[in-house]
Coordinates of C-alpha atoms in Angstrom, one line a residue:
Chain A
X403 CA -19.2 30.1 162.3
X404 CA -21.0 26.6 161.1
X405 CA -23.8 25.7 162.9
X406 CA -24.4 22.2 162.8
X407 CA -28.7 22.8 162.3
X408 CA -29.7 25.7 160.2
X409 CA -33.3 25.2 162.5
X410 CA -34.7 23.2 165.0
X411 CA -38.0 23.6 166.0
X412 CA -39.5 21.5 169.8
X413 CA -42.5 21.6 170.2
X414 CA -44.0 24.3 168.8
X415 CA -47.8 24.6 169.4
X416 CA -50.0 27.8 168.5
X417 CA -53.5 27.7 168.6
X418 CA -56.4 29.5 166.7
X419 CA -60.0 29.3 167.3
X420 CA -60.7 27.0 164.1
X421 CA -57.1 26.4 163.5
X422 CA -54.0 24.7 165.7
X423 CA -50.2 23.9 165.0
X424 CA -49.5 21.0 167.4
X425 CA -46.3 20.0 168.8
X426 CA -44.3 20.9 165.9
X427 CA -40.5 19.5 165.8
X428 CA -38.3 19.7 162.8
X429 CA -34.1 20.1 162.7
X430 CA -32.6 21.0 159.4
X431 CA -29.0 20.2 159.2
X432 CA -26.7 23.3 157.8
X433 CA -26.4 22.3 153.8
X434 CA -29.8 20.9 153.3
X435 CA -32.3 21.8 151.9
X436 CA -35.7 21.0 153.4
X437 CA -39.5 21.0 152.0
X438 CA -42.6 21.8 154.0
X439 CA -45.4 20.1 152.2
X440 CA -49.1 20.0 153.1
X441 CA -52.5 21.1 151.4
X442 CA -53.6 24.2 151.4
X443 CA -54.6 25.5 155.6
X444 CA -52.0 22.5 156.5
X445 CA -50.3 24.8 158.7
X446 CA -46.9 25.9 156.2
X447 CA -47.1 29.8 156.4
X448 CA -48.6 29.5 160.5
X449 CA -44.9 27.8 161.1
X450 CA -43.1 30.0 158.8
X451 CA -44.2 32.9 160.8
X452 CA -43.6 31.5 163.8
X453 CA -39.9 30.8 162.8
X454 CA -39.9 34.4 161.5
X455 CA -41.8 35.6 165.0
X456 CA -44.3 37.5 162.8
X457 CA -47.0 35.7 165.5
X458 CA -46.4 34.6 168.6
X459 CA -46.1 31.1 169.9
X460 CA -48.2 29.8 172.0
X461 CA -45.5 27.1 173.1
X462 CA -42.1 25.8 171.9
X463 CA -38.7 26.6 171.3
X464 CA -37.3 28.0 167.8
X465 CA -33.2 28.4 167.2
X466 CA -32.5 29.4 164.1
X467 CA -28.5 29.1 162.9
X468 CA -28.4 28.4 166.7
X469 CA -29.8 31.5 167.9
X470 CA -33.1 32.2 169.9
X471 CA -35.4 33.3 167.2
X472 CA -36.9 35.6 169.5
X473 CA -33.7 37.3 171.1
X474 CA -32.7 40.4 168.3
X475 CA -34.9 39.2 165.4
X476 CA -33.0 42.1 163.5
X477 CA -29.6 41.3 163.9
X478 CA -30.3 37.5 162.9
X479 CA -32.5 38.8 159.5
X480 CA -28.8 39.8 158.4
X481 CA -28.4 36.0 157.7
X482 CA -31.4 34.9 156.6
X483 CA -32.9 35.5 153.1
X484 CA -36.6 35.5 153.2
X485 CA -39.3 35.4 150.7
X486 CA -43.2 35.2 151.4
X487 CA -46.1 34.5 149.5
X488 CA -48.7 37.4 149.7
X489 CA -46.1 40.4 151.0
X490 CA -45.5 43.5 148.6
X491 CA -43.0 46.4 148.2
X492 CA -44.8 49.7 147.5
X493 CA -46.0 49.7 143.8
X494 CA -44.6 52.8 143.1
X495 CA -40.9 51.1 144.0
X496 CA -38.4 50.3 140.8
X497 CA -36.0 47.8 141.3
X498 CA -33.5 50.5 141.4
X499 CA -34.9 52.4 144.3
X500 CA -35.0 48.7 146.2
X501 CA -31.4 48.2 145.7
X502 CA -30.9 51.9 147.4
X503 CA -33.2 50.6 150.1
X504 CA -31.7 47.5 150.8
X505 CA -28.2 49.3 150.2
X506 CA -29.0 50.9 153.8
X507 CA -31.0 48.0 155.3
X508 CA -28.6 45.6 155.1
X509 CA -24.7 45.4 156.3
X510 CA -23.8 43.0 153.8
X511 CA -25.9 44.3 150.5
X512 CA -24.1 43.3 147.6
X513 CA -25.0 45.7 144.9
X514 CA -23.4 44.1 141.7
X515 CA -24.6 41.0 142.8
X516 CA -28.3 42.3 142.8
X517 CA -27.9 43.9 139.6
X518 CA -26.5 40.9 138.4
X519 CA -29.2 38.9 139.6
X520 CA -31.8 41.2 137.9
X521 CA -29.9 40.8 134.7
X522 CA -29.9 37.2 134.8
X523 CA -33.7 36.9 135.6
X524 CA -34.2 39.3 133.2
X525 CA -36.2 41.3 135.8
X526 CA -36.5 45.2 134.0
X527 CA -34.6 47.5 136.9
X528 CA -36.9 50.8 135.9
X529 CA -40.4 49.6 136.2
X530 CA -42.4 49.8 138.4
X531 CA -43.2 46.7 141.1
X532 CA -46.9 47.2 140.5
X533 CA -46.2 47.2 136.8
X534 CA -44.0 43.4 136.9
X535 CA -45.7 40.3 136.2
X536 CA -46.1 37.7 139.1
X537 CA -43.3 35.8 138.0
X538 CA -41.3 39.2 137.7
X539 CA -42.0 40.4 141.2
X540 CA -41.2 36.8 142.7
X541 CA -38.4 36.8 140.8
X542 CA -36.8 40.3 142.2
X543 CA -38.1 38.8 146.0
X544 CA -35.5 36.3 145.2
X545 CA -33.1 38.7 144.2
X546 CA -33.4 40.5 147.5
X547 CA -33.5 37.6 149.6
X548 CA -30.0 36.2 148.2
X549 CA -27.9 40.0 147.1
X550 CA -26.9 40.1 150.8
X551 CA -25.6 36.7 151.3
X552 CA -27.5 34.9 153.4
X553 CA -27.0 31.9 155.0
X554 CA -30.5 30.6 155.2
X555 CA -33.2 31.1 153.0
X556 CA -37.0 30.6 153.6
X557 CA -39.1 30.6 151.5
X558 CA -43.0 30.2 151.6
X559 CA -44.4 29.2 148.8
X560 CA -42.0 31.5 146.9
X561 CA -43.0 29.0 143.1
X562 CA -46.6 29.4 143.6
X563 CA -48.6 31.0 140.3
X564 CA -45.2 30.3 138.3
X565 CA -45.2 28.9 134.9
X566 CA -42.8 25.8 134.9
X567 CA -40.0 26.9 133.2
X568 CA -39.5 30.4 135.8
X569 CA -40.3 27.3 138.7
X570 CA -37.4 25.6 136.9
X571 CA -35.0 28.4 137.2
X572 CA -35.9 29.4 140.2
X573 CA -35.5 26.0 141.7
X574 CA -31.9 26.2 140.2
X575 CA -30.8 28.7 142.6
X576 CA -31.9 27.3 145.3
X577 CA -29.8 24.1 144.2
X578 CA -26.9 26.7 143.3
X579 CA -27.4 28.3 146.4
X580 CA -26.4 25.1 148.8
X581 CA -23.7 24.2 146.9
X582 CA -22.5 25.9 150.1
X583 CA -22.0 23.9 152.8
X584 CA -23.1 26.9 155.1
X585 CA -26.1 27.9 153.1
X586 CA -29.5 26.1 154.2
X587 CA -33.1 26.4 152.4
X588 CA -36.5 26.1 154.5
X589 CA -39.1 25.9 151.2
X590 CA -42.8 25.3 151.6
X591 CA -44.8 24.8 148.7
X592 CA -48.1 22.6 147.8
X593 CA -46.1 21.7 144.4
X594 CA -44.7 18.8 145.2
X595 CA -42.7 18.4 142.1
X596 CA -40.6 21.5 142.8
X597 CA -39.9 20.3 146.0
X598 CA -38.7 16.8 145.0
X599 CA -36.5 18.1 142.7
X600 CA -34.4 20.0 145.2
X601 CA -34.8 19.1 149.0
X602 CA -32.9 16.3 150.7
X603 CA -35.3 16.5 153.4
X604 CA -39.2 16.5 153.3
X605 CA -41.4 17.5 155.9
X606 CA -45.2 16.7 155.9
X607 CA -47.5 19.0 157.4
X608 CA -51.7 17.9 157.5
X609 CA -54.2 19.7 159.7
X610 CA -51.8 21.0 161.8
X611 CA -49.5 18.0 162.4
X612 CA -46.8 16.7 161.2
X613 CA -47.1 13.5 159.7
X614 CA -43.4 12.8 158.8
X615 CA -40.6 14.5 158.1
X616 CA -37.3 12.2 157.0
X617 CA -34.7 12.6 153.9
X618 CA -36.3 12.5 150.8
X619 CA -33.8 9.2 149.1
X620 CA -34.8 7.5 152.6
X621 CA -38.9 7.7 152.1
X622 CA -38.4 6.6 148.4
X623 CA -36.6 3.2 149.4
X624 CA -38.8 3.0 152.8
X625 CA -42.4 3.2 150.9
X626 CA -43.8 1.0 148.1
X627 CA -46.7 0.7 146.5
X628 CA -48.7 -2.2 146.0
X629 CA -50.9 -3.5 143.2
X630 CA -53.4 -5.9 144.5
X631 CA -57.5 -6.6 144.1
X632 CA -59.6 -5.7 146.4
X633 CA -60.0 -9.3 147.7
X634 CA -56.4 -9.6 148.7
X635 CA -56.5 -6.8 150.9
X636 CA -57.0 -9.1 154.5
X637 CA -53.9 -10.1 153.7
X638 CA -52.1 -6.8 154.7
X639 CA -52.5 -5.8 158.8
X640 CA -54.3 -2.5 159.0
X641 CA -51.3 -1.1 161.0
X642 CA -48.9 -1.7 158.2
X643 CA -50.7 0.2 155.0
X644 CA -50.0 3.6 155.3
X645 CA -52.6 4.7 152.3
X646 CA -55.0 3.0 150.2
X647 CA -57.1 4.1 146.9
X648 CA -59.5 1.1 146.3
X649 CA -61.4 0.7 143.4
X650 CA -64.2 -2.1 142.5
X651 CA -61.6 -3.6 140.2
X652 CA -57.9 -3.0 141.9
X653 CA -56.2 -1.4 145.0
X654 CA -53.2 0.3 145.8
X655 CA -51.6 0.4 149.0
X656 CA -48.6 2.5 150.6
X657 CA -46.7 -0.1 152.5
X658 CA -43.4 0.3 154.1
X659 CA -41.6 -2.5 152.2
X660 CA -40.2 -4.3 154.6
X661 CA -44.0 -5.4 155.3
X662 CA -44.7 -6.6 151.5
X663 CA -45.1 -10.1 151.2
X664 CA -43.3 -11.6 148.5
X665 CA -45.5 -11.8 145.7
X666 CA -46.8 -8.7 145.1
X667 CA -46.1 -6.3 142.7
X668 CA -44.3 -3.1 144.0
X669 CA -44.2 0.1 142.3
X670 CA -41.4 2.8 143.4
X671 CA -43.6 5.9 145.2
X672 CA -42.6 9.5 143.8
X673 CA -43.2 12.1 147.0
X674 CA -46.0 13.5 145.9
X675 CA -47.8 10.0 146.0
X676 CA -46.7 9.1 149.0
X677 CA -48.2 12.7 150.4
X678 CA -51.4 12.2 148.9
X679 CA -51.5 8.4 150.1
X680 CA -50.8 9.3 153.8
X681 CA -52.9 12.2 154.2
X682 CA -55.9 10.7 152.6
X683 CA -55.9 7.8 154.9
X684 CA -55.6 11.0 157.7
X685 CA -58.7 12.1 156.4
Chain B
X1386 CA -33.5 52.9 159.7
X1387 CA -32.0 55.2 156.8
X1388 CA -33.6 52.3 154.2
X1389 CA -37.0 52.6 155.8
X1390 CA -36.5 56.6 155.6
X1391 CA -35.4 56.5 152.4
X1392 CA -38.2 54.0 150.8
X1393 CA -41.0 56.8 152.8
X1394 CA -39.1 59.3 150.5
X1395 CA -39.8 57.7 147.0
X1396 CA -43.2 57.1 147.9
X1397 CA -43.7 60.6 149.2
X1398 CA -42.1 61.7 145.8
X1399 CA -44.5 58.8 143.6
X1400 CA -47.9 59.2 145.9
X1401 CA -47.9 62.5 147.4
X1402 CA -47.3 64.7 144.3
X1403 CA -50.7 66.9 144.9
X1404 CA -49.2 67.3 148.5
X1405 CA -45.6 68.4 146.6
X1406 CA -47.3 71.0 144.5
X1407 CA -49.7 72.5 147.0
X1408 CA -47.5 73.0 149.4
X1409 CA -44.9 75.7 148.1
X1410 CA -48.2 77.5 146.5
X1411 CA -49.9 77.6 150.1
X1412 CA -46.4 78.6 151.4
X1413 CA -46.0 81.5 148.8
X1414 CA -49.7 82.9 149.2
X1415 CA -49.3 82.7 152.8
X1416 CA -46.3 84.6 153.2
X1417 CA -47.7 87.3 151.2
X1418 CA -51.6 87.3 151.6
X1419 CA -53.7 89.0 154.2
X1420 CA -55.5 86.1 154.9
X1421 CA -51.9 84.6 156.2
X1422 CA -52.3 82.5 158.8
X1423 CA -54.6 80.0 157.5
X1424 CA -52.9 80.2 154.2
X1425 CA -49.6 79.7 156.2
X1426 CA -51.0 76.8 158.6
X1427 CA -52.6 74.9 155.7
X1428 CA -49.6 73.4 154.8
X1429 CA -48.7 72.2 158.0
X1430 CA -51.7 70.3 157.8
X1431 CA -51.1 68.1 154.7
X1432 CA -47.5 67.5 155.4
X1433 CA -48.8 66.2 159.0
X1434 CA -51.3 63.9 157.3
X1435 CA -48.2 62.4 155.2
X1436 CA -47.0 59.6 157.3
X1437 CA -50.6 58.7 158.7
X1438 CA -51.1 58.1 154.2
X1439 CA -47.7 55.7 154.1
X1440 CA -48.3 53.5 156.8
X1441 CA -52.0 53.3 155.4
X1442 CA -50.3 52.1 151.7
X1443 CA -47.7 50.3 153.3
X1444 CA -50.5 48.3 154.9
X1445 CA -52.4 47.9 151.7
X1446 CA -49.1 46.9 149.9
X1447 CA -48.0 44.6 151.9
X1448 CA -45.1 46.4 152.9
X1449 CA -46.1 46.3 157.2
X1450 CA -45.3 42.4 156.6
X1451 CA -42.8 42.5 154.0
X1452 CA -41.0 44.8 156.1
X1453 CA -40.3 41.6 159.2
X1454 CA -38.3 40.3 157.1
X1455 CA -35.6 43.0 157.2
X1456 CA -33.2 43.8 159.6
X1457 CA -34.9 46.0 161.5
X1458 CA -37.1 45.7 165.2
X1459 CA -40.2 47.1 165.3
X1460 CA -39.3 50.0 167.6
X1461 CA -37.1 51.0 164.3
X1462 CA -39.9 50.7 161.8
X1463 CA -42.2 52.8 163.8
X1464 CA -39.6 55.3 165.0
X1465 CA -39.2 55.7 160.9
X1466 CA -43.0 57.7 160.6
X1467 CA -42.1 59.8 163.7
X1468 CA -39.4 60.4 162.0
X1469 CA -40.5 61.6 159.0
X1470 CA -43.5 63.5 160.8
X1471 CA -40.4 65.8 163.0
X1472 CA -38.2 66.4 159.5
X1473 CA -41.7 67.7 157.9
X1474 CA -42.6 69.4 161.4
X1475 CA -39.2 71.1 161.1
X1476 CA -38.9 71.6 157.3
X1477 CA -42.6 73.4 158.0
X1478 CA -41.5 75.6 161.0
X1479 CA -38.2 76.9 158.7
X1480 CA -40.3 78.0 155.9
X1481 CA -42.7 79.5 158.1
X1482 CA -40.2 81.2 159.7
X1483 CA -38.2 82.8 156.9
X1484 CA -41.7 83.4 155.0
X1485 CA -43.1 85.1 157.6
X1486 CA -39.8 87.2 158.8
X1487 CA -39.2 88.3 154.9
X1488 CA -43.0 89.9 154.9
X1489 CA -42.7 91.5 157.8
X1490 CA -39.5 93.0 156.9
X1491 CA -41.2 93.7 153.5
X1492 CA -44.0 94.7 154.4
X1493 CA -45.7 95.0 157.9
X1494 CA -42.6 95.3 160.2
X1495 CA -41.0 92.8 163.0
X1496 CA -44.0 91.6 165.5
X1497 CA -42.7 88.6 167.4
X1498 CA -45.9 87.4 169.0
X1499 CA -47.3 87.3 165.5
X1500 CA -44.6 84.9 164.7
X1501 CA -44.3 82.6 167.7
X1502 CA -48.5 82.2 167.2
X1503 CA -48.1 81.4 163.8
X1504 CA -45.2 79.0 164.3
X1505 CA -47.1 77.6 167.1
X1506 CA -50.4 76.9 165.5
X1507 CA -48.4 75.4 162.8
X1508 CA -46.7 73.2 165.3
X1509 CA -49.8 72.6 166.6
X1510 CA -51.5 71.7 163.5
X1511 CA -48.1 69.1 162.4
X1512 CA -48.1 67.4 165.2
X1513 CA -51.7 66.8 166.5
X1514 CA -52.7 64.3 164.0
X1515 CA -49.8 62.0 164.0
X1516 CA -49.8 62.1 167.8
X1517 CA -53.4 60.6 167.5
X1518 CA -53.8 58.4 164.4
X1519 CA -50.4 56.8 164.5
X1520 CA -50.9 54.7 167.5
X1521 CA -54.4 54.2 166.3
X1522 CA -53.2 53.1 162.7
X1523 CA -50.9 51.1 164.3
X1524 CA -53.6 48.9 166.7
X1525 CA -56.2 48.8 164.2
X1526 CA -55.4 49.0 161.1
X1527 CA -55.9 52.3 158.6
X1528 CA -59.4 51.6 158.2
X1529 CA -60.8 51.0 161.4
X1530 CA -58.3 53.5 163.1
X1531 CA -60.5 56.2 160.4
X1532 CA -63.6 55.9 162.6
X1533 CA -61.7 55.8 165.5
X1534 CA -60.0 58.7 164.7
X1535 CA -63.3 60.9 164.7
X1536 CA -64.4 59.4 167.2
X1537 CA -61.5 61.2 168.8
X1538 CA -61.9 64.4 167.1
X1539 CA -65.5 64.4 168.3
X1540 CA -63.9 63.9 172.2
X1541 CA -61.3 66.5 171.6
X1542 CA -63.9 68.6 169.8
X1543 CA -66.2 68.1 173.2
X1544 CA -63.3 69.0 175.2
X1545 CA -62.3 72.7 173.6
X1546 CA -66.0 73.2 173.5
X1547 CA -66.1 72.3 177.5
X1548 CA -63.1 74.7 177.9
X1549 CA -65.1 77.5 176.0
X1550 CA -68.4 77.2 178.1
X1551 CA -66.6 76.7 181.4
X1552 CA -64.9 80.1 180.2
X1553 CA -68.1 82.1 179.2
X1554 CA -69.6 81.1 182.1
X1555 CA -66.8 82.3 184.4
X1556 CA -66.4 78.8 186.7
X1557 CA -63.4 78.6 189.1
X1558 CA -61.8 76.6 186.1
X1559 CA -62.5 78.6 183.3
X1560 CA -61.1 81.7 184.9
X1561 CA -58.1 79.7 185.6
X1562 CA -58.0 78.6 181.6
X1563 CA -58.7 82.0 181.1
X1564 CA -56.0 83.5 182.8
X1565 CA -53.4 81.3 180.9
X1566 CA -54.9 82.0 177.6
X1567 CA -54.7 86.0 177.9
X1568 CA -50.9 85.0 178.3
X1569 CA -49.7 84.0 175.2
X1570 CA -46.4 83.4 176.5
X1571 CA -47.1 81.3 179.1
X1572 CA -49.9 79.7 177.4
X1573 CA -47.8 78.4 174.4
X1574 CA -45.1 77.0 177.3
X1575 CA -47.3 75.4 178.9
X1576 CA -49.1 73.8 175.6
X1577 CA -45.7 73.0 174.2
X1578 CA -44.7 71.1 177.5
X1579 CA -47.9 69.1 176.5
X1580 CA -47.2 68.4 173.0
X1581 CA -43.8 67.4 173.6
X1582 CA -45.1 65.0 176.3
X1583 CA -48.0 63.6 174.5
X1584 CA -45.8 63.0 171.3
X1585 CA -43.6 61.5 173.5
X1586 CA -46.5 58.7 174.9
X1587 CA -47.6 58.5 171.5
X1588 CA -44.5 57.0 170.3
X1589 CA -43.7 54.9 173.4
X1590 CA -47.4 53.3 172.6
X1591 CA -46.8 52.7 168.7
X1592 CA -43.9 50.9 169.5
X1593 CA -45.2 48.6 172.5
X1594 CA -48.1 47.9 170.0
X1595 CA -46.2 47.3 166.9
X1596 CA -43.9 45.3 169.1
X1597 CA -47.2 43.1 169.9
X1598 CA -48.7 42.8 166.4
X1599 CA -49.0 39.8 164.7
X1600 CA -48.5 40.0 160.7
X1601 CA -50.2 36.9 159.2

């Protein structure tokens, strides 16, 4: 059955003492793919486990493929294909021994497809997990996350400590992956590039709050960036300029173009700009 | 819950090779030694100690949080170490059993209250430290759950030593503990009522707390 969101999130609020996720709402449509960005302590992995109902919410409502994420967690980890940062199999495990485990974890394990995976990533299937290189290990917790045919994958900061070209392939799959209409990706990451390559959706998380969250093609042809010196600055109203980096010499603001006067010159803003921009003005 | 069983297995198999070799050496001198019963009961002990030592490396591994994103609920993740504790409670009480029956047919002739005591202390020996660290493992983590647990060994410890004095010094209690006790029998149903009990709460309360843990 197609779900028409793959996750919607209202209002989700959990507090810590030094630390608080505040009215969180985010709906990713089934086929998309979306990326949670935000500096490091932003809040990513506190929402991903509150999705995943690893902690518990302190308010809000979470339905993930249209289901309560709360109500039979285990039957709905059947869809989902999850990879965390900072989780481990046992060191002692081999790649082979996973696929028997997750032969009789999961209803839908598809063994060829694992090994297939494996061989494609080149991932060894006889070593041991606490022998693999980092890339290696998050290379087989993709392998398990997609050999049982998820539906939805999330991902939390599943390219970190990557060299580019394993980020590259990686990234790949995910785009392979949604060639599905059905299949959805969640991905959180503080490299912004990975995430503008792939997501048609991005979602910006700072201290806690989300700042934005829009399709990616829409925030490029919303934002702008102007080149100006610092005396010209008066001209733009405070409640139009979204981000500045002033120098002695120059400035450059975000704007939302529809509030640049002619004139100026405007330079195109890549995402990770635009994140940077917005939550140093925040700051 | 056969994946969860089955991943316990390989690392029994990778981590607890010492406990692997012992084991059938501790069987084989106990079956055969006169110094029998603690030779025989040893075993019992390391076995019991062998899924307290999993859920402590699946802690340090990662695995307690890798493991939430599987499809199983929490009440199947800890039913898994109970699990494994009855198959080596049982796979300890068999060998006893035909170890035990083949020397006294060998060599000392039948004596059933020999047996049931020895099976008994054996059972006694598997179960007690699961029943208590589990839960505690479970709340606290594997190394604060350590000084918790002798902080309950010195309570239980206090306890058996209570029983003893209250015994020698022949209070309306002890005489009534003491009574049971010269009834080996009676004693042993009674005790195994308890066990069966106690294990019984000690698994309700793993899974109410695993069920309330939060895996950051």
């Amino acid at each position: 059955m197609l779900t028409e969101n793959a996750l919607e999130i209202k209002n989700l609020t959990k507090n810590y003492k030094e630390f608080s996720l505040q009215n969180l709402n985010l709906t990713l449509p089934s086929g998309c793919i979306m990326g949670l960005i935000g500096e490091n302590g932003a809040g990513k992995s506190t929402a991903i486990r509150l999705i995943l109902d690893m902690i518990r919410r302190d308010s809000g409502e979470i339905l993930i493929l249209g289901q309560d994420n709360r109500k039979h967690p285990e039957i709905l980890r059947e869809d989902l294909g999850i990879v965390l940062d900072d989780t481990g199999f046992s060191g002692c495990l081999t790649p082979k021994q996973i696929n028997h485990i997750m032969k009789n974890s999961f209803r839908n394990w598809d063994e060829n497809y694992f090994r297939g995976f494996l061989k494609k990533l080149s991932v060894p299937d006889h070593k041991q997990f606490k022998e693999l290189s980092k890339g290696m290990k998050m290379k087989l917790f993709i392998a398990v996350a997609m050999s049982h045919h998820p539906k939805f994958l999330i991902l939390d900061e599943a390219t970190n400590g990557l060299d580019p070209l394993v980020r590259d392939e990686i990234t790949d799959l995910f785009l392979e992956f949604t060639r599905d209409e059905t299949h959805s990706v969640l991905i959180s990451s503080h490299i912004v590039s990975d995430l503008e390559k792939i997501c048609d959706y991005i979602a910006f998380l700072h201290k806690g709050q989300l700042m934005l969250c829009e399709e990616k093609d829409i925030l490029r042809e919303k934002y702008g960036i102007v080149h100006c010196n610092p005396d010209q600055l008066r001209v733009f109203p405070e409640n139009v300029v979204k981000g500045k980096r002033i120098t002695k010499y120059d400035a450059e603001l975000l704007i939302e173009r529809e509030h640049i006067p002619n004139g100026f010159p405007v330079s195109p803003v890549s995402i990770e700009e635009l994140f940077v921009f917005m939550a140093k003005e925040e700051t | 819950m056969k994946g969860l069983l089955l991943k316990d297995l390989y690392m029994i198999k990778s981590y607890c090779k010492t406990y692997l070799f012992l084991i059938p050496i501790f069987w084989i001198l106990g079956s055969f030694s006169k110094a029998s019963s603690f030779l025989t009961i040893y075993p019992c002990l390391l076995t019991a100690m062998i899924p307290v030592s999993l859920q402590t490396y699946d802690e340090k591994e990662r695995w307690s949080c890798y493991s939430c994103t599987l499809p199983y609920s929490s009440r199947q993740i800890v039913s898994a170490k109970y699990l494994l504790n009855l198959f080596t409670i049982l796979l300890n009480l068999g060998i006893i059993l035909i170890g035990q029956l083949i020397r006294m047919l060998c060599v000392s002739g039948f004596n059933l209250e020999e047996l049931l005591v020895l099976l008994f202390s054996g059972l006694l020996v598997s179960v007690l430290p699961t029943m208590f660290t589990l839960p505690l493992i479970f709340k606290l983590g594997a190394e604060k759950a350590q000084l918790a647990y002798m902080l309950l060994a010195i309570i239980i410890g206090g306890a058996f030593a209570g029983i003893a004095m209250a015994t020698e010094d022949k209070t309306e209690t002890g005489m009534a503990i003491l009574e049971v006790l010269q009834n080996p029998a009676v004693f042993m149903a009674i005790a195994l009522a308890g066990i069966v009990i106690l294990y019984g709460i000690s698994w309700q309360i793993s899974m109410k707390i695993y069920d309330r843990k939060e895996f950051q």
